[in-house]
C-alpha cells in the first residue's frame, strides 16, 4: 500500500529530479511542488527523502500506481498520467527555447542540441527504457551495412484499446500528430499525451518551421523538422533550399524528406515535414560509383552511388550551384520515362518522385537524390518498385526515407512470430502444414519462409542455429526489398538505363 507519507516523499524526489535533470530553477521549486500537491490532494510536502535507485521504478511508477489505486485515473491511462507529471516539472516551451538559444549563443549549436536531446530523454518524452527493448543487429550486405531493428517500443494495441479509440468522438484537434498544437496537449486514448513535447523555432527558406526530436528514436538523435503550417508534403526546389538552410544551422545533423507520394513516401503525407539526426545511416558510407559532369555547373561534383537504390550524389561548396543542379535533376526526373525498365513518369497521376537527403561534410554540401517511382500494375498492385509480395511477411509497409538509407524498422509482431518459428526449426513442435496454412494462424504469412528454412536446415537445429538462420533470412529479405525499390536495377541493363538518363536526359559527361 502506498501511504501519503510515501507519496509525499516520491513527489519530493520528482521535484529534486527536475532540478537536477530538467533545468528546473530554484525559483520555481515551491510553485511546482504546490501544483503536485494539488493534483494528489495533499496538504503539505515532504522535506526530505530516502532517495531511490531507479527513478522510473522507484518514483514514477509508484506515483502512477497510486493514481490508479485511488481512482485518479483508469488503468489504460497510465502513460497519459506519467506524461502529465513530467510536464508539470519540465521547463515551459518558452523557457526551453530561451535556454537553447542561450547555450547556442554562448557555447555552440552542438552543445545546445546535446542539452535539448538529453532533456527530452530525461523528461521521458523519449522513452529510452522502451527504446532499449528494441532488437537490433547489423548485416554486411553486398553494397554496405544494413541496420535492422524489430521495433518493440511501440507495442501493438490490444482489442479493448482499439474499441475505445473507435468509440471516442473525433475533435480534429490537433489536425495531425505533427502539428505545433500538440505541444502541451493532454492526449487521450487515441492520441499520445504531449505535455513534455518541446520544439525549437527555426527559419528555413524564409519560412517558420520547428525542430523537435522523435519520441521513437529509430536512429541516434532522430529529429523531425516540421512546417508550422499544416499543409501536405510536397518535394520541390524549395524543399532543397530548406534542407540546405537547416544543415547550415545544424551542420552536425543531416536532414531528408520522404517523397511526397504514397508507397514511396512516409506515413504522414498530410503535414510537410522532414527527418534527420546524427549522420549514422548506412547509405552515407556508400562509396561513389561513377562520376559525371554538367557543363553548366563546373563547381558541382556529380556521382552515382554504389548502393541498392538509384542514387545521384551532388557535392559542392557553392550553395546556389548545387541548388540549381538539383532543380535540373528534379525537373527532368519528374517527366522522364523509360518503358524498357518499367519507368513511366505519369499515367492519370504523377509516379516519379525524389527522396532528397542533405548533409554537410567539412565545407561541402552533400545532397543524395534517391529516384523513386510509385506506379502499380496488375502483377504488382502494391507497387512495381515496392517490396515483392514474397517479402511482405517481413515488410509490407511503404519503404520511405529511413529504409532506403539502409535502416529497416520491422514490426514488433516479428519477435513473437520468430520465436514460434524456432520451435519448428528445433523440433519442439511437429510440422503440421494444414494448420500453418490456415489464415487464423499467425505464422501463415511466413509459410513460404518457414518451408524454405526447414527444407534447407531441417528441424533438429539448436536454438542458436535457428536464431541465426532466421536472421540470415531477414538480412537477405531486407537487401532484396532495397533492390526492389531501385528504379534502375543493379544489373547491366539497369545501369545502362541509369547512364542513359544521366547522359541523354541530363546531358552529363561521364568520366
Coordinates of N, CA and C in Angstrom, one line a residue, residues 246-395:
X246 N 18.8 24.2 -43.2 CA 18.8 23.5 -42.0 C 20.2 23.0 -41.6
X247 N 20.9 22.5 -42.6 CA 22.3 22.0 -42.3 C 23.3 23.1 -42.1
X248 N 22.9 24.3 -42.5 CA 23.7 25.5 -42.2 C 23.6 25.8 -40.7
X249 N 22.3 25.7 -40.2 CA 22.0 25.9 -38.8 C 22.6 24.8 -37.9
X250 N 22.4 23.6 -38.4 CA 22.8 22.4 -37.6 C 23.8 21.5 -38.5
X251 N 25.0 22.0 -38.6 CA 25.9 21.2 -39.5 C 26.3 19.8 -39.1
X252 N 26.0 19.5 -37.8 CA 26.3 18.2 -37.3 C 25.2 17.2 -37.6
X253 N 24.1 17.6 -38.2 CA 23.0 16.8 -38.5 C 22.8 16.7 -40.0
X254 N 22.1 15.6 -40.4 CA 21.6 15.5 -41.8 C 20.1 15.8 -41.7
X255 N 19.5 16.1 -42.9 CA 18.1 16.2 -43.0 C 17.6 15.7 -44.3
X256 N 16.5 15.0 -44.3 CA 16.0 14.5 -45.6 C 14.5 14.5 -45.6
X257 N 13.9 14.4 -46.8 CA 12.5 14.4 -47.0 C 12.0 13.1 -47.6
X258 N 10.9 12.6 -47.1 CA 10.3 11.5 -47.9 C 9.8 12.0 -49.2
X259 N 9.7 11.2 -50.2 CA 8.9 11.5 -51.4 C 7.5 11.8 -51.0
X260 N 6.9 12.7 -51.8 CA 5.5 13.2 -51.4 C 4.4 12.4 -52.0
X261 N 4.7 11.1 -52.3 CA 3.7 10.2 -52.9 C 3.5 9.0 -52.1
X262 N 2.3 8.4 -52.1 CA 2.0 7.1 -51.4 C 3.0 6.0 -51.9
X263 N 3.1 5.0 -51.1 CA 4.0 3.8 -51.3 C 5.5 4.2 -51.1
X264 N 5.9 5.3 -51.8 CA 7.4 5.6 -51.7 C 7.6 6.7 -50.7
X265 N 6.5 7.2 -50.1 CA 6.6 8.3 -49.1 C 6.5 7.7 -47.7
X266 N 6.4 8.6 -46.7 CA 6.3 8.3 -45.3 C 4.9 8.0 -44.9
X267 N 4.7 7.8 -43.6 CA 3.3 7.5 -43.1 C 2.5 8.7 -42.9
X268 N 3.1 9.9 -42.8 CA 2.3 11.1 -42.6 C 2.5 12.1 -43.8
X269 N 1.7 12.0 -44.8 CA 1.9 12.8 -46.0 C 1.0 14.1 -45.9
X270 N 0.2 14.2 -44.8 CA -0.7 15.3 -44.7 C 0.0 16.6 -44.1
X271 N 1.2 16.4 -43.6 CA 1.9 17.5 -42.9 C 3.3 17.6 -43.5
X272 N 3.7 18.8 -44.0 CA 5.0 19.0 -44.6 C 6.1 18.8 -43.5
X273 N 7.0 17.9 -43.6 CA 8.0 17.7 -42.6 C 9.1 16.9 -43.1
X274 N 10.3 17.0 -42.4 CA 11.5 16.2 -42.8 C 12.0 15.5 -41.6
X275 N 12.9 14.5 -41.8 CA 13.5 13.8 -40.7 C 15.0 13.8 -40.9
X276 N 15.7 13.8 -39.7 CA 17.1 13.9 -39.8 C 17.7 13.5 -38.4
X277 N 19.0 13.8 -38.2 CA 19.6 13.5 -37.0 C 21.1 13.3 -37.2
X278 N 21.7 12.5 -36.4 CA 23.1 12.2 -36.4 C 23.4 11.4 -37.7
X279 N 24.6 11.7 -38.3 CA 25.0 11.2 -39.6 C 25.5 9.7 -39.5
X280 N 24.5 8.8 -39.2 CA 25.0 7.5 -38.9 C 24.3 6.4 -39.8
X281 N 23.5 6.8 -40.7 CA 22.8 5.9 -41.6 C 23.7 5.2 -42.6
X282 N 23.5 4.0 -42.9 CA 24.4 3.2 -43.7 C 24.7 3.8 -45.1
X283 N 23.7 4.4 -45.8 CA 24.0 4.9 -47.1 C 25.0 6.0 -47.2
X284 N 25.2 6.7 -46.1 CA 26.2 7.8 -46.1 C 27.6 7.3 -46.3
X285 N 27.8 6.0 -45.9 CA 29.2 5.4 -46.1 C 29.4 4.7 -47.4
X286 N 28.3 4.7 -48.2 CA 28.4 4.0 -49.5 C 29.3 4.9 -50.4
X287 N 30.3 4.2 -51.1 CA 31.2 5.0 -51.9 C 30.5 5.4 -53.3
X288 N 31.1 6.3 -53.9 CA 30.7 6.8 -55.2 C 31.0 5.7 -56.3
X289 N 30.1 5.6 -57.2 CA 30.3 4.5 -58.3 C 30.8 5.1 -59.6
X290 N 30.1 6.0 -60.2 CA 30.5 6.7 -61.4 C 30.5 8.2 -61.3
X291 N 31.4 8.9 -62.0 CA 31.4 10.3 -61.9 C 30.9 10.9 -63.2
X292 N 30.2 12.0 -63.1 CA 29.7 12.7 -64.2 C 29.9 14.2 -64.1
X293 N 29.8 15.0 -65.1 CA 30.0 16.4 -65.1 C 28.9 17.1 -65.9
X294 N 28.3 18.2 -65.3 CA 27.4 19.0 -66.0 C 28.1 20.3 -66.4
X295 N 28.2 20.6 -67.7 CA 29.0 21.8 -68.1 C 28.4 23.1 -67.5
X296 N 27.2 23.1 -67.2 CA 26.5 24.3 -66.6 C 27.0 24.5 -65.1
X297 N 27.4 23.4 -64.5 CA 27.7 23.5 -63.1 C 29.1 22.9 -62.8
X298 N 30.1 23.6 -63.2 CA 31.5 23.1 -63.1 C 31.9 22.9 -61.7
X299 N 31.3 23.6 -60.8 CA 31.7 23.5 -59.4 C 30.9 22.5 -58.6
X300 N 30.1 21.7 -59.3 CA 29.3 20.7 -58.6 C 29.8 19.3 -59.1
X301 N 30.3 18.5 -58.1 CA 30.7 17.1 -58.4 C 29.4 16.3 -58.4
X302 N 29.3 15.4 -59.4 CA 28.1 14.6 -59.6 C 28.5 13.1 -59.7
X303 N 27.9 12.3 -58.9 CA 28.2 10.8 -58.9 C 26.9 10.0 -58.8
X304 N 27.0 8.8 -59.2 CA 26.1 7.8 -58.8 C 26.7 7.1 -57.6
X305 N 25.9 6.5 -56.8 CA 26.3 5.9 -55.5 C 26.3 4.4 -55.6
X306 N 27.3 3.7 -55.1 CA 27.3 2.2 -55.1 C 26.4 1.7 -54.0
X307 N 25.1 1.7 -54.3 CA 24.1 1.4 -53.3 C 23.0 0.7 -53.9
X308 N 22.1 0.1 -53.1 CA 21.0 -0.7 -53.6 C 20.0 0.2 -54.4
X309 N 19.7 1.3 -53.9 CA 18.8 2.2 -54.7 C 19.5 3.0 -55.8
X310 N 18.7 3.7 -56.5 CA 19.2 4.6 -57.6 C 19.5 5.9 -57.0
X311 N 20.7 6.3 -56.7 CA 21.1 7.5 -56.0 C 22.0 8.3 -56.8
X312 N 21.7 9.6 -56.9 CA 22.6 10.6 -57.5 C 23.1 11.5 -56.4
X313 N 24.4 11.6 -56.3 CA 25.1 12.3 -55.2 C 25.7 13.6 -55.8
X314 N 25.4 14.8 -55.2 CA 26.0 16.0 -55.6 C 26.8 16.6 -54.5
X315 N 28.0 17.1 -54.8 CA 28.9 17.7 -53.8 C 29.4 19.0 -54.3
X316 N 29.2 20.0 -53.4 CA 29.7 21.4 -53.8 C 29.8 22.2 -52.6
X317 N 30.7 23.2 -52.6 CA 30.7 24.2 -51.5 C 29.8 25.4 -51.9
X318 N 29.4 25.4 -53.2 CA 28.6 26.5 -53.7 C 27.1 26.2 -53.5
X319 N 26.4 26.9 -52.6 CA 25.0 26.6 -52.3 C 24.1 26.8 -53.4
X320 N 24.3 28.0 -54.1 CA 23.5 28.3 -55.3 C 23.6 27.3 -56.4
X321 N 24.9 26.9 -56.7 CA 25.1 26.0 -57.8 C 24.5 24.6 -57.5
X322 N 24.7 24.1 -56.3 CA 24.2 22.8 -56.0 C 22.6 22.8 -56.0
X323 N 22.0 23.9 -55.6 CA 20.6 24.1 -55.6 C 20.1 24.0 -57.1
X324 N 20.7 24.8 -58.0 CA 20.3 24.8 -59.4 C 20.5 23.4 -60.0
X325 N 21.6 22.7 -59.7 CA 21.9 21.4 -60.2 C 20.8 20.4 -59.8
X326 N 20.3 20.6 -58.6 CA 19.2 19.7 -58.1 C 18.0 20.0 -58.8
X327 N 17.7 21.3 -59.1 CA 16.5 21.6 -59.8 C 16.4 21.0 -61.2
X328 N 17.6 21.0 -61.9 CA 17.6 20.3 -63.2 C 17.3 18.9 -63.1
X329 N 17.9 18.2 -62.1 CA 17.6 16.7 -62.0 C 16.2 16.5 -61.6
X330 N 15.6 17.2 -60.7 CA 14.3 17.0 -60.2 C 13.3 17.3 -61.4
X331 N 13.5 18.3 -62.1 CA 12.6 18.6 -63.3 C 12.6 17.5 -64.3
X332 N 13.8 17.1 -64.6 CA 14.0 16.0 -65.6 C 13.4 14.7 -65.2
X333 N 13.7 14.3 -63.9 CA 13.2 13.1 -63.5 C 11.6 13.1 -63.4
X334 N 11.1 14.2 -63.0 CA 9.6 14.3 -62.9 C 8.9 13.9 -64.2
X335 N 9.6 14.1 -65.3 CA 9.0 13.9 -66.7 C 9.7 12.8 -67.5
X336 N 10.5 12.0 -66.8 CA 11.3 11.0 -67.5 C 10.6 9.6 -67.5
X337 N 10.6 9.0 -68.7 CA 10.0 7.6 -68.8 C 11.0 6.8 -69.6
X338 N 11.1 5.5 -69.2 CA 11.9 4.6 -70.0 C 11.2 3.2 -69.8
X339 N 10.3 2.9 -70.7 CA 9.4 1.7 -70.6 C 10.2 0.4 -70.6
X340 N 11.5 0.5 -71.2 CA 12.3 -0.7 -71.2 C 12.6 -1.2 -69.8
X341 N 12.6 -0.3 -68.8 CA 12.9 -0.7 -67.4 C 11.7 -0.4 -66.5
X342 N 10.5 -0.3 -67.1 CA 9.2 -0.1 -66.4 C 9.0 1.3 -65.8
X343 N 9.8 2.2 -66.2 CA 9.6 3.6 -65.6 C 8.7 4.4 -66.5
X344 N 7.6 4.7 -66.0 CA 6.6 5.6 -66.6 C 6.3 6.7 -65.6
X345 N 6.6 7.9 -66.0 CA 6.5 9.1 -65.1 C 5.1 9.4 -64.7
X346 N 4.2 9.3 -65.6 CA 2.8 9.7 -65.3 C 1.8 8.8 -66.1
X347 N 0.7 8.5 -65.5 CA -0.4 7.9 -66.2 C -1.6 8.9 -65.9
X348 N -2.5 8.6 -65.1 CA -3.5 9.6 -64.7 C -3.0 10.4 -63.6
X349 N -1.9 10.0 -63.0 CA -1.3 10.7 -61.9 C 0.2 10.7 -62.0
X350 N 0.9 11.5 -61.2 CA 2.3 11.5 -61.2 C 2.9 10.3 -60.5
X351 N 4.0 9.7 -61.0 CA 4.6 8.5 -60.4 C 6.0 8.7 -60.0
X352 N 6.8 9.5 -60.8 CA 8.2 9.7 -60.5 C 8.3 10.7 -59.3
X353 N 9.2 10.4 -58.4 CA 9.4 11.3 -57.2 C 10.8 11.2 -56.8
X354 N 11.2 12.0 -55.9 CA 12.6 12.1 -55.4 C 12.6 12.2 -53.9
X355 N 13.5 11.4 -53.3 CA 13.7 11.5 -51.8 C 15.1 12.2 -51.7
X356 N 15.1 13.4 -51.3 CA 16.4 14.2 -51.1 C 16.9 14.1 -49.7
X357 N 18.2 13.9 -49.5 CA 18.9 13.9 -48.2 C 20.1 14.8 -48.3
X358 N 20.2 15.7 -47.3 CA 21.3 16.7 -47.3 C 22.1 16.7 -46.1
X359 N 23.4 16.8 -46.2 CA 24.3 16.9 -45.1 C 25.5 17.8 -45.4
X360 N 26.2 18.1 -44.4 CA 27.5 18.9 -44.7 C 28.7 18.0 -44.3
X361 N 29.7 18.1 -45.1 CA 30.9 17.4 -44.8 C 32.0 18.4 -45.0
X362 N 32.6 18.9 -43.9 CA 33.6 20.0 -43.9 C 32.9 21.2 -44.5
X363 N 33.4 21.8 -45.5 CA 32.7 23.0 -46.1 C 31.8 22.7 -47.3
X364 N 31.7 21.4 -47.6 CA 30.9 21.0 -48.7 C 29.5 20.6 -48.3
X365 N 28.5 20.9 -49.2 CA 27.2 20.4 -49.1 C 27.2 19.1 -49.9
X366 N 26.5 18.0 -49.3 CA 26.4 16.8 -50.0 C 24.9 16.5 -50.1
X367 N 24.4 16.3 -51.3 CA 23.0 16.0 -51.5 C 22.8 14.7 -52.2
X368 N 22.1 13.8 -51.6 CA 21.8 12.5 -52.2 C 20.4 12.5 -52.7
X369 N 20.1 12.3 -53.9 CA 18.8 12.3 -54.5 C 18.5 10.9 -54.9
X370 N 17.5 10.3 -54.2 CA 17.1 8.9 -54.4 C 15.9 8.9 -55.4
X371 N 16.1 8.3 -56.5 CA 15.0 8.3 -57.5 C 14.0 7.3 -57.1
X372 N 12.7 7.6 -57.1 CA 11.6 6.7 -56.7 C 10.5 6.8 -57.8
X373 N 9.7 5.7 -57.8 CA 8.5 5.6 -58.7 C 7.5 4.8 -58.0
X374 N 6.2 5.2 -57.9 CA 5.2 4.5 -57.1 C 4.1 3.8 -58.0
X375 N 4.4 3.6 -59.3 CA 3.4 3.0 -60.2 C 3.1 1.6 -59.8
X376 N 1.9 1.2 -60.0 CA 1.4 -0.1 -59.8 C 0.9 -0.7 -61.1
X377 N 0.7 -2.0 -61.1 CA 0.0 -2.7 -62.2 C -0.6 -4.0 -61.7
X378 N -1.2 -4.8 -62.6 CA -2.0 -5.9 -62.1 C -1.0 -6.9 -61.4
X379 N 0.2 -7.1 -61.9 CA 1.1 -8.0 -61.3 C 1.6 -7.5 -60.0
X380 N 1.8 -6.2 -59.8 CA 2.3 -5.6 -58.6 C 1.4 -4.5 -58.1
X381 N 0.2 -4.9 -57.5 CA -0.8 -3.9 -57.1 C -0.3 -3.1 -55.9
X382 N 0.8 -3.5 -55.2 CA 1.3 -2.7 -54.1 C 2.5 -1.8 -54.6
X383 N 2.9 -1.9 -55.8 CA 4.0 -1.1 -56.3 C 5.0 -1.9 -57.1
X384 N 5.3 -1.5 -58.3 CA 6.3 -2.2 -59.2 C 7.7 -2.0 -58.5
X385 N 7.9 -0.9 -57.9 CA 9.2 -0.7 -57.2 C 9.0 -0.7 -55.7
X386 N 8.2 -1.6 -55.3 CA 8.0 -1.8 -53.9 C 8.4 -3.3 -53.5
X387 N 8.5 -3.6 -52.2 CA 8.8 -4.9 -51.8 C 7.9 -5.9 -52.6
X388 N 8.5 -7.0 -53.1 CA 7.8 -8.0 -53.8 C 6.9 -8.7 -52.8
X389 N 5.7 -9.2 -53.3 CA 4.8 -9.9 -52.4 C 5.4 -11.0 -51.6
X390 N 6.4 -11.7 -52.1 CA 7.1 -12.7 -51.3 C 7.8 -12.2 -50.1
X391 N 8.0 -10.9 -50.0 CA 8.8 -10.3 -48.9 C 7.8 -9.6 -47.9
X392 N 6.5 -9.6 -48.2 CA 5.6 -8.8 -47.4 C 5.5 -9.4 -45.9
X393 N 5.8 -10.6 -45.8 CA 5.8 -11.2 -44.4 C 6.8 -10.5 -43.5
X394 N 7.9 -9.9 -44.1 CA 8.9 -9.2 -43.4 C 8.6 -7.7 -43.4
X395 N 8.2 -7.1 -44.5 CA 8.0 -5.7 -44.5 C 7.0 -5.4 -45.7

